[in-house]
């Protein structure tokens, strides 16, 4: 009976040791799992870094300069030669534009393939119907006489833009008049307005040089009468002269005070003396073909001032033009041999 309690006590001690040794094992297993996850994560991160570095090295190696072969050097020299030829061609094109030439440009004449002597554009307005009829009955031919004049090489047209309200009664009346007389050049891309006269000059010369092949293009105000035969003789005298800018040359003070007659908003561009450069009076301006072509080619970039005569004069200053000052074209003078007079 005395040994039974001893045996019972030993068994209880054995179970206690087993219970105590199981907790550290679980802890160690947990730690090993954490360590495995940490190592696996680092390995994955190292693999990503290696891939990234490999990509960068491949890219850098592709961008490194290679050793040029003979063929490569010849190609580089060929590109340089081509670049030089392109620059030379661009310079030649710029020079051609400045002289008013455009290769491949073709014009159409009103009646035949031979070049006309002149295209005369008479500025007019929507409210100038009676004045146009006066011109048609005086110096400007009409009907069959107008066609015969064109056979001599001179085209005359009234020049007019469109109404600000496109298609209104003003436009319709002009269209009806033109169908009857056939003596208008209607500027479809121009809105008729007093302050738009410089723009009208650009569009007139551009449109005229596109529609007719002539030696001269003449802009005339409807405030003057013309000795047409005398004007034709003057044009025939200068025929074949490129770069001719003909008119009653003048200059004058630039008006700097806003609100005054002939005020010039860009007055500060004319220097301390505030004086206009030499230019032909706006009543009658004659340009040779290449000058009119120059306006047509460069119309987008040409600066327009407040008035058409000074605007045209500014365009002529930057190119090789010959100024021909003819006092017979000074319409406000009282000389006996003048070719124009105030209407």
XYZ file of C-alpha atoms in Angstrom:
343
model
C 0.000 0.000 0.000
C 2.998 2.303 0.635
C 4.295 2.127 -2.984
C 1.101 3.106 -4.722
C 1.228 6.782 -3.904
C 4.861 6.936 -5.130
C 3.997 5.500 -8.526
C 1.083 7.853 -8.852
C 3.293 10.833 -8.109
C 5.873 9.937 -10.789
C 3.268 9.701 -13.534
C 1.919 13.119 -12.753
C 5.419 14.598 -12.960
C 5.954 13.038 -16.432
C 2.781 14.557 -17.871
C 3.793 17.974 -16.558
C 7.162 17.830 -18.409
C 5.477 16.924 -21.678
C 3.100 19.849 -21.343
C 5.960 22.208 -20.528
C 8.135 21.135 -23.542
C 5.287 21.578 -26.123
C 5.088 25.423 -25.826
C 8.692 26.154 -26.859
C 8.257 23.898 -29.867
C 5.259 25.882 -31.079
C 7.139 29.129 -30.620
C 10.115 27.854 -32.572
C 7.860 26.653 -35.366
C 6.201 30.095 -35.552
C 9.581 31.817 -35.671
C 10.774 29.525 -38.466
C 7.672 30.337 -40.520
C 8.259 34.047 -40.069
C 11.898 33.659 -41.039
C 10.910 31.681 -44.144
C 8.466 34.347 -45.222
C 11.105 37.069 -44.675
C 13.744 35.204 -46.688
C 11.261 34.464 -49.494
C 10.281 38.156 -49.663
C 13.875 39.277 -49.858
C 14.605 36.780 -52.606
C 11.613 38.029 -54.619
C 12.672 41.656 -54.114
C 16.257 40.834 -55.163
C 14.935 39.164 -58.325
C 12.924 42.287 -59.220
C 15.949 44.509 -58.650
C 18.084 42.256 -60.849
C 15.518 42.457 -63.652
C 15.384 46.237 -63.344
C 19.157 46.565 -63.412
C 19.384 44.231 -66.383
C 16.881 46.393 -68.292
C 18.794 49.590 -67.526
C 22.083 48.027 -68.600
C 20.522 46.851 -71.859
C 19.134 50.322 -72.544
C 22.443 52.038 -71.782
C 24.352 49.624 -73.953
C 21.993 50.353 -76.847
C 22.542 54.122 -76.447
C 26.303 53.961 -76.327
C 27.983 55.295 -79.463
C 28.946 52.662 -81.946
C 32.034 52.576 -84.067
C 31.152 54.138 -87.441
C 31.844 52.057 -90.490
C 32.862 53.500 -93.855
C 29.250 53.207 -95.026
C 28.031 55.088 -91.957
C 30.499 57.909 -92.579
C 29.461 58.173 -96.221
C 25.813 58.352 -95.136
C 26.595 61.164 -92.685
C 28.461 63.089 -95.381
C 25.556 62.566 -97.788
C 23.078 63.926 -95.207
C 25.250 66.978 -94.671
C 25.417 67.602 -98.410
C 21.648 67.205 -98.691
C 21.129 69.610 -95.781
C 23.361 72.177 -97.494
C 21.402 71.855 -100.738
C 18.112 72.290 -98.846
C 19.393 75.491 -97.219
C 20.541 76.837 -100.594
C 17.169 76.007 -102.165
C 15.315 77.750 -99.323
C 17.474 80.838 -99.838
C 16.727 80.815 -103.579
C 12.997 80.447 -102.860
C 13.097 83.364 -100.413
C 14.868 85.499 -103.018
C 12.287 84.530 -105.654
C 9.458 85.481 -103.309
C 11.068 88.825 -102.554
C 11.235 89.531 -106.286
C 7.613 88.545 -106.792
C 8.084 85.316 -108.715
C 6.308 82.051 -108.021
C 7.326 79.063 -110.141
C 4.454 77.271 -111.821
C 1.952 80.063 -111.255
C -0.397 80.519 -114.187
C -2.703 83.401 -114.950
C -5.669 83.607 -117.264
C -6.380 86.521 -119.547
C -9.822 87.806 -120.278
C -9.789 87.193 -124.017
C -6.597 85.434 -125.172
C -3.381 83.773 -124.079
C -1.200 86.814 -124.771
C -0.200 89.068 -121.910
C -2.302 92.145 -121.280
C -0.866 95.602 -120.922
C -2.747 96.479 -117.749
C -5.560 95.624 -115.359
C -7.159 98.789 -113.960
C -9.214 98.441 -110.798
C -11.534 101.345 -109.944
C -12.474 101.358 -106.285
C -16.197 101.786 -105.697
C -18.777 101.436 -102.941
C -22.325 100.191 -102.485
C -23.737 103.712 -102.608
C -21.828 104.814 -105.718
C -24.213 103.595 -108.426
C -24.684 107.067 -109.954
C -20.941 107.744 -109.911
C -20.294 104.474 -111.731
C -22.777 105.457 -114.409
C -20.993 108.800 -114.815
C -17.673 106.980 -115.320
C -19.260 104.620 -117.839
C -20.441 107.607 -119.793
C -17.120 109.459 -119.711
C -13.602 107.950 -119.633
C -14.540 104.305 -118.955
C -15.890 102.316 -121.941
C -18.874 100.022 -121.574
C -20.513 97.233 -123.499
C -18.805 96.419 -126.809
C -16.336 99.279 -126.344
C -15.143 97.652 -123.119
C -14.555 94.363 -124.962
C -12.611 96.144 -127.714
C -10.442 97.787 -125.074
C -9.676 94.353 -123.645
C -8.628 93.226 -127.123
C -6.092 96.069 -127.004
C -4.772 94.598 -123.761
C -6.455 96.781 -121.120
C -9.001 95.417 -118.621
C -11.032 97.814 -116.461
C -13.175 96.660 -113.544
C -14.977 98.285 -110.642
C -13.559 96.746 -107.465
C -15.854 96.016 -104.550
C -15.984 93.666 -101.578
C -18.991 92.089 -99.934
C -21.460 93.526 -97.462
C -20.893 92.895 -93.736
C -24.312 91.223 -93.866
C -23.422 88.738 -96.577
C -26.216 88.193 -99.092
C -28.309 91.231 -98.128
C -29.867 93.756 -100.516
C -26.523 95.533 -101.001
C -24.898 92.380 -102.314
C -27.916 91.467 -104.415
C -28.027 94.915 -106.054
C -24.345 94.698 -106.997
C -24.817 91.194 -108.399
C -27.747 92.414 -110.490
C -25.724 95.387 -111.772
C -22.779 93.162 -112.598
C -24.952 90.756 -114.579
C -26.066 93.712 -116.655
C -22.728 95.531 -117.138
C -20.149 92.757 -116.584
C -17.586 95.281 -115.384
C -17.062 94.314 -111.715
C -14.303 92.526 -109.876
C -16.041 91.374 -106.699
C -13.659 90.495 -103.859
C -15.465 87.602 -102.220
C -13.034 87.395 -99.285
C -13.180 91.093 -98.439
C -15.728 92.879 -96.273
C -16.312 96.365 -97.631
C -15.590 99.082 -95.047
C -13.721 102.381 -95.015
C -11.262 101.204 -92.367
C -10.481 98.066 -94.406
C -9.018 99.885 -97.441
C -5.431 98.665 -96.832
C -6.709 95.092 -96.721
C -8.720 95.789 -99.883
C -5.503 96.826 -101.655
C -3.834 93.524 -100.792
C -6.809 91.480 -101.921
C -7.258 93.513 -105.126
C -3.665 93.079 -106.317
C -3.669 89.401 -105.287
C -6.960 88.666 -107.042
C -6.047 90.630 -110.168
C -2.675 88.908 -110.603
C -4.345 85.521 -110.176
C -7.080 86.239 -112.745
C -5.150 88.159 -115.422
C -1.624 87.999 -116.784
C -0.655 91.641 -117.331
C 2.413 93.869 -117.332
C 0.845 96.362 -114.912
C -1.850 96.453 -112.259
C -3.403 99.838 -111.542
C -5.421 100.915 -108.514
C -7.676 103.957 -109.088
C -9.974 105.820 -106.681
C -13.475 106.684 -107.836
C -12.830 110.301 -106.852
C -10.805 111.050 -110.011
C -11.270 111.155 -113.772
C -8.621 109.634 -116.038
C -7.182 110.422 -119.431
C -7.333 106.760 -120.456
C -5.383 107.084 -123.708
C -2.683 109.100 -121.980
C -2.450 106.481 -119.219
C -2.134 103.701 -121.814
C 0.743 105.563 -123.506
C 2.508 105.945 -120.147
C 2.156 102.216 -119.451
C 3.407 101.279 -122.913
C 6.447 103.487 -122.341
C 7.365 101.533 -119.170
C 6.417 98.124 -120.564
C 9.017 95.450 -119.827
C 10.342 97.260 -116.754
C 10.285 94.921 -113.758
C 9.900 96.354 -110.285
C 8.168 99.536 -111.468
C 6.317 101.420 -108.720
C 4.715 104.371 -110.481
C 2.684 107.257 -109.134
C 2.681 110.752 -107.713
C 5.314 110.264 -105.020
C 4.876 112.178 -101.807
C 5.665 112.177 -98.122
C 4.300 114.036 -95.123
C 3.855 114.280 -91.391
C 2.435 111.374 -89.444
C -0.635 112.418 -87.477
C -0.142 111.269 -83.887
C -3.229 112.742 -82.208
C -6.155 110.363 -82.069
C -9.375 111.830 -83.424
C -7.710 114.032 -86.041
C -8.026 113.429 -89.779
C -5.453 110.949 -91.129
C -4.580 109.712 -87.632
C -2.042 106.878 -87.747
C -2.318 104.408 -84.809
C 1.205 103.113 -85.495
C 2.730 106.610 -85.488
C 5.494 105.599 -83.057
C 7.031 103.307 -85.707
C 7.980 106.254 -87.949
C 10.842 107.615 -85.843
C 11.389 110.835 -83.954
C 10.700 113.026 -86.973
C 7.206 111.476 -87.371
C 7.370 111.631 -91.159
C 6.046 109.120 -93.671
C 8.424 107.412 -96.079
C 8.143 108.201 -99.792
C 5.067 106.575 -101.344
C 2.673 106.981 -104.269
C -0.524 108.928 -103.709
C -3.450 106.577 -103.187
C -5.566 108.116 -105.950
C -3.617 106.279 -108.651
C -1.011 103.571 -108.005
C 0.691 101.464 -110.694
C 2.617 98.260 -109.945
C 4.471 96.051 -112.387
C 3.601 92.386 -112.509
C 6.350 91.082 -110.225
C 5.460 93.616 -107.508
C 1.805 92.580 -107.651
C 2.931 88.953 -107.483
C 5.013 89.786 -104.426
C 1.894 91.115 -102.674
C -0.042 88.030 -103.702
C 2.607 85.621 -102.402
C 3.270 87.455 -99.121
C -0.155 88.969 -98.414
C -0.569 87.104 -95.123
C 2.604 88.556 -93.582
C 2.451 92.086 -95.033
C 1.783 94.748 -92.405
C -1.101 97.113 -93.183
C -1.157 100.642 -91.778
C -4.148 102.930 -91.385
C -4.247 103.951 -95.084
C -3.770 102.030 -98.296
C -1.226 104.376 -99.931
C 1.216 104.221 -96.990
C 0.618 100.481 -96.671
C 1.532 99.875 -100.319
C 4.556 102.155 -99.919
C 5.764 100.138 -96.921
C 5.507 96.903 -98.917
C 7.621 98.389 -101.707
C 10.393 99.532 -99.372
C 11.605 96.049 -98.514
C 12.122 94.776 -102.068
C 13.934 95.727 -105.258
C 11.417 98.217 -106.627
C 12.053 101.204 -108.888
C 10.256 104.359 -107.753
C 8.976 106.357 -110.728
C 7.649 109.744 -109.693
C 5.466 111.087 -112.510
C 3.927 114.503 -111.896
C 1.279 113.804 -114.541
C -0.266 111.379 -112.013
C -0.668 114.088 -109.347
C -4.427 114.466 -109.770
C -4.852 117.496 -107.494
C -2.393 119.685 -109.424
C -3.273 122.081 -112.238
C -0.615 121.120 -114.779
C -1.723 120.995 -118.422
C -0.417 117.525 -119.277
C -1.679 115.635 -116.253
C -3.383 112.276 -116.800
C -5.929 112.478 -114.008
C -8.032 115.086 -112.237
C -10.390 115.245 -109.299
C -13.908 114.240 -110.296
